[in-house]
Coordinates of N, CA and C in Angstrom, one line a residue:
M499 N 51.3 32.8 22.7 CA 51.5 31.7 22.9 C 50.2 30.7 23.2
E500 N 50.0 31.6 24.2 CA 48.8 31.2 25.1 C 47.3 30.4 24.2
T501 N 47.1 31.3 23.4 CA 46.5 30.9 22.4 C 46.3 30.0 21.5
A502 N 47.8 29.3 21.3 CA 48.3 28.0 20.6 C 47.9 27.1 21.8
S503 N 48.3 27.1 22.6 CA 48.2 26.2 24.0 C 46.5 25.7 24.0
L504 N 45.6 26.8 23.7 CA 44.4 26.9 23.8 C 43.6 25.6 23.0
S505 N 44.4 26.4 21.4 CA 43.4 25.3 20.5 C 43.9 23.6 20.4
K506 N 44.8 23.7 21.1 CA 45.9 21.7 21.1 C 44.5 21.3 21.7
R507 N 43.9 21.8 23.1 CA 43.5 21.5 24.1 C 42.4 20.7 23.3
S508 N 42.4 19.2 23.6 CA 41.1 18.5 23.5 C 39.6 18.3 23.9
P509 N 39.1 18.1 23.4 CA 37.7 18.7 23.7 C 37.2 18.5 25.0
T510 N 36.4 19.9 25.9 CA 35.9 18.7 27.3 C 35.0 17.5 27.3
I511 N 34.8 16.8 27.9 CA 33.5 15.9 28.4 C 32.4 15.8 27.7
P512 N 32.0 17.4 28.9 CA 30.7 17.2 28.0 C 30.4 18.2 26.3
G513 N 31.5 18.6 25.3 CA 31.3 18.1 24.1 C 31.7 17.2 23.7
R514 N 32.3 16.6 23.9 CA 32.6 15.2 23.8 C 30.9 14.2 23.4
A515 N 30.4 14.4 24.3 CA 29.1 14.1 24.6 C 28.2 14.5 23.6
M516 N 28.4 15.6 23.6 CA 27.1 16.5 22.1 C 27.5 15.9 21.2
L517 N 28.8 15.7 20.6 CA 29.2 14.9 19.7 C 28.6 13.1 19.2
V518 N 28.9 12.8 20.1 CA 28.5 11.2 20.3 C 26.9 11.6 20.4
L519 N 26.0 12.4 20.3 CA 24.9 12.8 21.0 C 24.2 13.1 19.7
W520 N 24.9 13.6 18.8 CA 24.4 14.8 17.5 C 24.8 13.8 16.2
L521 N 26.2 12.8 16.1 CA 25.8 11.4 15.4 C 25.1 10.3 15.9
A522 N 25.5 10.6 16.8 CA 23.6 9.6 16.9 C 22.4 9.9 16.4
V523 N 22.1 11.1 16.8 CA 20.3 11.7 16.0 C 21.1 12.3 13.9
L524 N 22.3 12.2 14.4 CA 22.2 12.4 12.5 C 22.1 10.5 12.0
A525 N 22.9 9.6 13.0 CA 22.8 8.6 12.1 C 21.2 8.0 12.4
T526 N 20.2 8.1 13.1 CA 18.9 7.8 12.7 C 18.5 8.7 11.9
A527 N 18.3 10.0 11.8 CA 17.7 10.6 10.5 C 18.4 10.0 9.3
C528 N 19.5 9.4 9.0 CA 20.2 9.7 7.6 C 20.1 7.7 7.5
R529 N 19.2 7.3 8.3 CA 19.1 5.5 7.8 C 17.6 5.8 7.3
G530 N 18.0 4.7 6.5 CA 16.9 4.4 5.2 C 15.2 3.4 6.1
P531 N 14.4 2.9 5.7 CA 13.4 1.9 6.2 C 14.4 1.1 6.2
A532 N 13.1 0.5 7.4 CA 13.5 -1.3 7.1 C 13.1 -1.8 6.1
V533 N 13.9 -3.1 6.4 CA 13.1 -4.3 5.1 C 12.6 -5.6 5.6
P534 N 11.3 -5.2 5.3 CA 10.1 -5.5 5.8 C 11.2 -7.3 6.3
S535 N 9.9 -8.3 6.9 CA 10.4 -9.0 6.5 C 10.1 -10.5 5.9
E536 N 10.6 -11.3 5.6 CA 9.6 -12.6 5.1 C 8.2 -12.8 5.3
V537 N 8.4 -12.8 6.2 CA 6.8 -13.2 7.2 C 6.3 -11.9 6.6
E538 N 6.8 -10.7 6.9 CA 5.8 -9.3 6.4 C 5.3 -9.2 5.8
A539 N 6.4 -9.2 4.4 CA 6.4 -9.4 2.6 C 5.9 -10.6 2.7
Q540 N 5.2 -11.7 2.9 CA 4.4 -12.8 1.8 C 3.5 -12.3 2.2
R541 N 3.3 -11.9 3.5 CA 1.8 -11.7 3.7 C 0.8 -10.1 3.5
W542 N 1.3 -9.1 3.2 CA 1.4 -8.7 2.3 C 0.8 -9.0 0.8
A543 N 1.4 -10.0 0.2 CA 1.4 -10.1 -1.8 C 0.0 -11.4 -1.1
S544 N 0.3 -12.0 0.0 CA -1.0 -12.6 0.0 C -3.0 -12.3 0.3
A545 N -2.2 -11.2 0.7 CA -3.3 -10.7 1.4 C -4.2 -9.6 -0.1
W546 N -3.0 -9.1 -0.7 CA -3.5 -8.0 -2.0 C -4.3 -9.3 -3.4
I547 N -3.4 -10.2 -3.1 CA -3.7 -11.4 -4.3 C -5.2 -12.0 -3.4
A548 N -5.8 -12.5 -2.5 CA -7.0 -12.2 -1.7 C -7.8 -11.4 -2.7
A549 N -7.6 -10.2 -1.9 CA -8.3 -8.9 -2.4 C -8.7 -8.8 -3.2
W550 N -7.3 -8.8 -4.5 CA -8.4 -8.5 -5.5 C -9.2 -9.8 -5.8
N551 N -8.6 -11.7 -5.8 CA -9.9 -12.4 -6.3 C -11.5 -12.4 -5.5
S552 N -11.2 -11.6 -4.3 CA -12.6 -11.8 -3.6 C -13.8 -11.2 -4.4
H553 N -13.4 -10.3 -5.3 CA -13.9 -9.6 -6.1 C -15.1 -8.8 -5.3
S554 N -14.7 -8.9 -4.2 CA -15.8 -8.0 -3.2 C -15.0 -6.0 -2.9
A555 N -16.3 -5.0 -3.1 CA -15.2 -3.8 -2.4 C -14.7 -3.9 -1.0
G556 N -15.4 -4.7 -0.7 CA -15.4 -4.6 1.6 C -14.3 -4.8 1.7
Q557 N -13.6 -5.8 0.7 CA -12.2 -6.6 1.2 C -11.3 -5.3 1.0
L558 N -11.4 -4.7 -0.3 CA -10.4 -4.0 -0.5 C -10.4 -2.6 0.1
E559 N -11.5 -2.4 1.1 CA -11.7 -0.6 1.5 C -10.9 -0.1 1.9
G560 N -11.2 -1.8 2.7 CA -9.9 -1.3 3.8 C -8.7 -1.7 3.8
F561 N -7.7 -2.1 3.4 CA -6.7 -2.7 2.6 C -5.4 -1.6 3.0
L562 N -5.9 0.3 2.3 CA -5.2 0.9 2.5 C -5.8 2.1 3.0
P563 N -4.5 2.6 3.6 CA -5.1 3.7 4.9 C -6.1 4.8 3.5
D564 N -6.6 5.7 3.8 CA -7.6 6.4 3.2 C -6.3 7.8 2.9
E565 N -5.5 8.0 3.4 CA -3.9 8.7 2.9 C -3.1 7.9 2.0
A566 N -3.1 6.6 1.9 CA -2.4 5.8 0.7 C -3.1 6.4 -0.5
K567 N -1.9 6.4 -1.9 CA -1.6 6.7 -2.8 C -1.5 5.3 -4.0
Y568 N -2.4 4.9 -4.6 CA -2.6 4.0 -5.2 C -2.1 4.3 -7.3
W569 N -1.4 4.4 -7.5 CA -1.5 4.5 -8.9 C -1.5 2.9 -9.7
S570 N -1.5 3.1 -11.0 CA -1.8 2.2 -11.9 C -1.7 2.8 -13.2
T571 N -1.2 1.4 -14.2 CA -1.0 2.2 -15.3 C -1.9 2.1 -16.4
M572 N -3.2 2.0 -15.2 CA -5.0 2.3 -16.1 C -5.1 3.5 -15.6
L573 N -4.7 4.6 -15.2 CA -4.7 5.6 -14.1 C -3.8 6.9 -15.1
A574 N -4.8 7.5 -15.1 CA -3.8 9.5 -15.2 C -3.2 9.7 -14.0
Q575 N -3.5 9.3 -13.1 CA -3.4 9.9 -12.0 C -3.2 9.2 -10.8
P576 N -2.3 9.4 -9.5 CA -3.3 8.1 -8.1 C -4.0 8.6 -8.0
I577 N -5.0 7.3 -7.0 CA -5.8 7.6 -6.3 C -5.7 6.9 -4.8
S578 N -7.4 7.4 -4.2 CA -6.8 7.4 -2.7 C -6.8 5.9 -2.1
G579 N -7.0 5.2 -0.7 CA -7.1 4.3 -0.3 C -8.4 3.9 -0.9
R580 N -9.0 4.9 -0.4 CA -10.8 4.7 -0.8 C -11.4 4.7 -1.4
E581 N -10.3 4.8 -2.5 CA -11.3 5.5 -4.2 C -10.7 3.9 -5.5
L582 N -9.7 2.9 -4.7 CA -9.7 1.9 -4.5 C -9.9 1.1 -4.8
A583 N -11.6 0.5 -4.5 CA -12.3 -0.7 -4.8 C -13.2 0.1 -5.8
R584 N -13.5 1.0 -5.5 CA -14.5 2.0 -6.9 C -13.4 1.6 -8.3
H585 N -12.1 1.4 -8.0 CA -11.4 1.6 -9.5 C -11.0 -0.1 -9.7
A586 N -10.9 -0.4 -8.9 CA -11.3 -2.2 -8.7 C -12.2 -2.8 -9.5
S587 N -14.0 -2.2 -9.3 CA -14.9 -2.6 -9.6 C -15.2 -2.6 -11.1
F588 N -14.0 -1.6 -11.9 CA -13.6 -1.7 -13.4 C -13.2 -2.7 -13.4
Y589 N -12.4 -4.0 -13.0 CA -11.9 -5.0 -13.4 C -12.5 -6.1 -13.3
W590 N -13.6 -5.9 -12.5 CA -14.1 -7.2 -11.5 C -15.6 -7.0 -12.6
R591 N -15.9 -6.2 -13.0 CA -17.5 -5.9 -14.6 C -16.2 -6.5 -15.5
L592 N -15.0 -5.7 -15.7 CA -14.3 -6.4 -17.0 C -14.7 -8.1 -17.3
L593 N -14.0 -8.1 -15.9 CA -13.3 -9.6 -16.3 C -13.9 -10.3 -14.9
P594 N -15.5 -11.1 -14.9 CA -15.8 -11.2 -13.9 C -15.7 -12.9 -13.2
R595 N -14.8 -13.1 -13.6 CA -14.4 -14.7 -13.9 C -12.9 -14.3 -13.3
G596 N -11.3 -13.4 -13.3 CA -11.1 -13.2 -13.5 C -10.3 -13.4 -12.0
K597 N -8.6 -14.1 -12.2 CA -7.3 -13.8 -11.0 C -6.6 -13.9 -11.2
L598 N -5.8 -13.4 -10.0 CA -4.9 -12.9 -9.8 C -4.0 -14.2 -9.1
E599 N -2.8 -14.7 -9.2 CA -2.0 -16.1 -8.5 C -0.4 -15.5 -8.6
L600 N 0.0 -15.8 -7.6 CA 1.0 -15.2 -6.4 C 2.6 -16.0 -7.4
R601 N 3.4 -14.7 -7.5 CA 4.7 -15.4 -8.7 C 6.0 -15.6 -7.7
E602 N 6.2 -14.3 -7.4 CA 6.6 -14.4 -6.8 C 7.2 -12.8 -5.4
V603 N 7.5 -12.8 -4.4 CA 7.5 -12.0 -3.5 C 9.1 -11.0 -3.4
H604 N 9.4 -10.5 -3.5 CA 10.8 -10.0 -3.3 C 10.6 -8.6 -2.5
R605 N 11.5 -8.3 -1.5 CA 11.3 -7.1 -0.2 C 13.0 -6.6 -0.3
G606 N 12.8 -5.1 -0.1 CA 13.5 -4.1 0.3 C 13.5 -2.8 0.9
P607 N 14.4 -2.1 0.9 CA 14.3 -0.6 2.0 C 12.9 -0.2 2.2
G608 N 11.8 -0.7 2.5 CA 10.6 -0.2 2.7 C 9.5 -0.7 1.8
I609 N 10.4 -1.8 1.4 CA 9.2 -1.9 -0.1 C 9.0 -2.9 -0.6
V610 N 7.8 -3.8 -0.3 CA 7.1 -5.2 -0.9 C 6.5 -5.1 -1.7
A611 N 7.7 -6.1 -3.2 CA 7.0 -6.1 -4.6 C 6.4 -6.9 -5.0
V612 N 5.4 -7.6 -5.1 CA 5.0 -8.7 -5.2 C 4.2 -9.3 -7.1
E613 N 4.9 -9.8 -7.7 CA 4.9 -10.0 -9.3 C 3.5 -11.0 -9.1
W614 N 2.9 -11.0 -10.6 CA 1.9 -12.2 -10.7 C 1.3 -12.3 -12.2
W615 N 0.6 -13.1 -12.0 CA 0.0 -13.6 -13.3 C -1.9 -13.4 -13.2
A616 N -2.3 -12.5 -14.5 CA -3.7 -12.3 -14.4 C -4.2 -13.2 -16.1
F617 N -5.4 -13.2 -14.7 CA -5.7 -14.9 -15.9 C -7.1 -13.9 -15.8
P618 N -7.5 -13.7 -17.6 CA -8.7 -13.0 -17.0 C -10.2 -13.7 -17.2
D619 N -10.1 -15.2 -17.2 CA -10.9 -16.1 -16.8 C -10.4 -17.7 -15.8
A620 N -10.7 -17.7 -15.2 CA -10.2 -18.7 -14.1 C -9.7 -20.3 -14.7
E621 N -10.7 -20.1 -15.7 CA -10.4 -22.1 -16.1 C -10.2 -21.7 -17.2
K622 N -9.5 -20.7 -17.2 CA -8.1 -20.9 -18.9 C -7.0 -20.0 -18.2
Y623 N -6.5 -21.3 -18.5 CA -5.3 -20.8 -18.1 C -3.9 -21.0 -19.6
D624 N -4.4 -21.1 -20.6 CA -3.9 -20.5 -21.8 C -3.7 -19.0 -21.5
Q625 N -4.5 -18.4 -21.1 CA -4.7 -16.7 -21.8 C -4.3 -15.8 -20.3
R626 N -3.4 -15.3 -19.9 CA -2.5 -14.4 -19.1 C -1.6 -13.6 -18.8
W627 N -1.8 -13.0 -18.4 CA -0.3 -12.0 -18.7 C 0.5 -11.3 -17.2
A628 N 1.2 -11.1 -17.3 CA 2.6 -10.3 -16.3 C 1.9 -9.7 -15.9
G629 N 2.3 -9.0 -14.4 CA 2.3 -7.3 -13.7 C 3.0 -8.1 -12.6
V630 N 3.2 -6.4 -12.3 CA 4.2 -5.9 -10.5 C 3.1 -5.0 -9.9
T631 N 3.3 -5.3 -8.7 CA 2.5 -4.1 -8.3 C 3.7 -4.4 -6.5
W632 N 4.1 -2.6 -5.9 CA 4.9 -3.2 -5.1 C 4.5 -2.0 -4.1
F633 N 4.3 -2.1 -2.5 CA 3.7 -1.3 -2.0 C 5.7 -0.4 -1.4
R634 N 5.2 0.4 -0.9 CA 5.8 1.2 0.0 C 4.9 1.4 1.4
L635 N 5.9 1.2 1.8 CA 6.1 1.0 3.8 C 6.2 2.5 4.1
R636 N 6.0 2.7 5.6 CA 6.4 3.7 6.3 C 5.8 2.5 7.6
N637 N 6.4 2.9 8.7 CA 6.0 2.1 9.7 C 5.4 0.4 10.0
G638 N 5.4 0.1 9.1 CA 4.6 -1.4 9.1 C 3.9 -1.0 7.8
R639 N 3.0 0.3 7.4 CA 1.5 0.7 6.3 C 2.0 0.7 5.4
P640 N 1.6 0.7 5.0 CA 1.8 1.2 3.2 C 1.8 2.5 2.8
V641 N 1.5 3.6 2.1 CA 2.3 5.4 2.2 C 1.9 5.2 0.6
E642 N 1.8 4.0 -0.3 CA 2.3 4.3 -1.4 C 2.0 3.0 -2.6
V643 N 1.2 2.7 -3.3 CA 1.1 1.1 -3.6 C 1.0 1.8 -5.0
R644 N 1.6 0.5 -6.2 CA 2.1 0.9 -7.4 C 1.3 -0.1 -8.6
T645 N 0.2 -0.5 -9.6 CA 0.5 -2.2 -10.0 C 1.4 -1.3 -11.7
Y646 N 1.3 -2.5 -12.0 CA 2.1 -1.7 -13.2 C 1.7 -2.9 -13.9
F647 N 1.3 -3.1 -15.4 CA 1.4 -4.3 -16.4 C 0.9 -3.2 -18.1
N648 N 1.0 -4.6 -18.5 CA 1.1 -3.9 -20.4 C -0.6 -3.9 -20.6
P649 N -1.0 -2.6 -20.5 CA -2.8 -2.6 -20.2 C -3.7 -2.7 -21.9
T650 N -2.1 -3.2 -23.5 CA -3.1 -3.5 -24.4 C -3.3 -4.9 -24.2
V651 N -3.4 -5.6 -23.1 CA -3.6 -6.6 -22.3 C -5.5 -7.2 -22.9
L652 N -5.6 -6.0 -22.2 CA -7.9 -5.6 -21.8 C -8.4 -5.3 -23.0
L653 N -7.6 -4.6 -24.3 CA -9.1 -4.2 -25.4 C -9.0 -5.8 -26.0
P654 N -9.0 -6.8 -25.7 CA -10.2 -7.3 -26.2 C -11.4 -7.8 -25.4
Y655 N -10.9 -7.5 -24.2 CA -12.5 -7.4 -23.3 C -13.5 -5.6 -23.4
L656 N -11.9 -5.1 -23.6 CA -13.1 -3.8 -23.3 C -13.7 -3.6 -24.9
W657 N -13.2 -4.3 -26.4 CA -13.6 -4.2 -27.1 C -13.5 -5.5 -28.8
P658 N -14.8 -6.6 -27.8 CA -14.5 -7.8 -28.6 C -15.2 -7.2 -29.5
P659 N -14.2 -8.8 -30.6 CA -14.8 -8.5 -31.6 C -16.0 -8.5 -32.4
R660 N -16.2 -8.2 -33.6 CA -17.3 -7.8 -33.7 C -18.7 -9.2 -34.0
K661 N -19.4 -9.5 -34.0 CA -19.8 -10.6 -34.8 C -20.5 -10.3 -35.9
P662 N -20.3 -11.2 -37.3 CA -21.0 -10.0 -38.5 C -22.8 -10.5 -38.3
R663 N -22.8 -9.7 -39.2 CA -24.3 -9.4 -38.9 C -24.9 -10.3 -40.5
P664 N -26.1 -10.4 -40.0 CA -26.8 -11.3 -41.8 C -26.7 -10.7 -42.6
G665 N -26.1 -11.6 -43.3 CA -26.9 -10.6 -45.0 C -24.7 -10.1 -45.2
N666 N -24.2 -9.5 -44.0 CA -22.5 -8.9 -44.5 C -21.7 -9.4 -44.4
S667 N -20.7 -9.1 -45.0 CA -20.0 -10.2 -45.0 C -18.1 -9.2 -44.4

């Protein structure tokens, strides 16, 4: 009988405190990343567009921490933040008058997504393509950046049409 009465007793106060502590730890551990503020998301988007439009390796070099990973539809594998400027210089050589224009900024838990238009020639607004870059943030710093666009739009710039040679039709 005494066993049954022991099992019906409520936990002791220290036991309840330990339960509350464990629940608080569990809630903190399971909490997802914070949603960046609208101001923070806009800051990341504007800085990204400005860095690409600068056509300056120096402006991109410090943009991502060295340990951050950058992915693009043009890359077979991710590169480090340190290698981003070298990757961007390929586009700057290919499209020396190119520029990006910010379309929209979206945010979610630990994510900032930037929609943009790319113009191969800043003076010709009839030629453009759409893309998106998203940043995965941890403690307000990017740990991963991914850029998506249709890479076939670059084909005319990689292999321009040949001009016919005199005498050949």
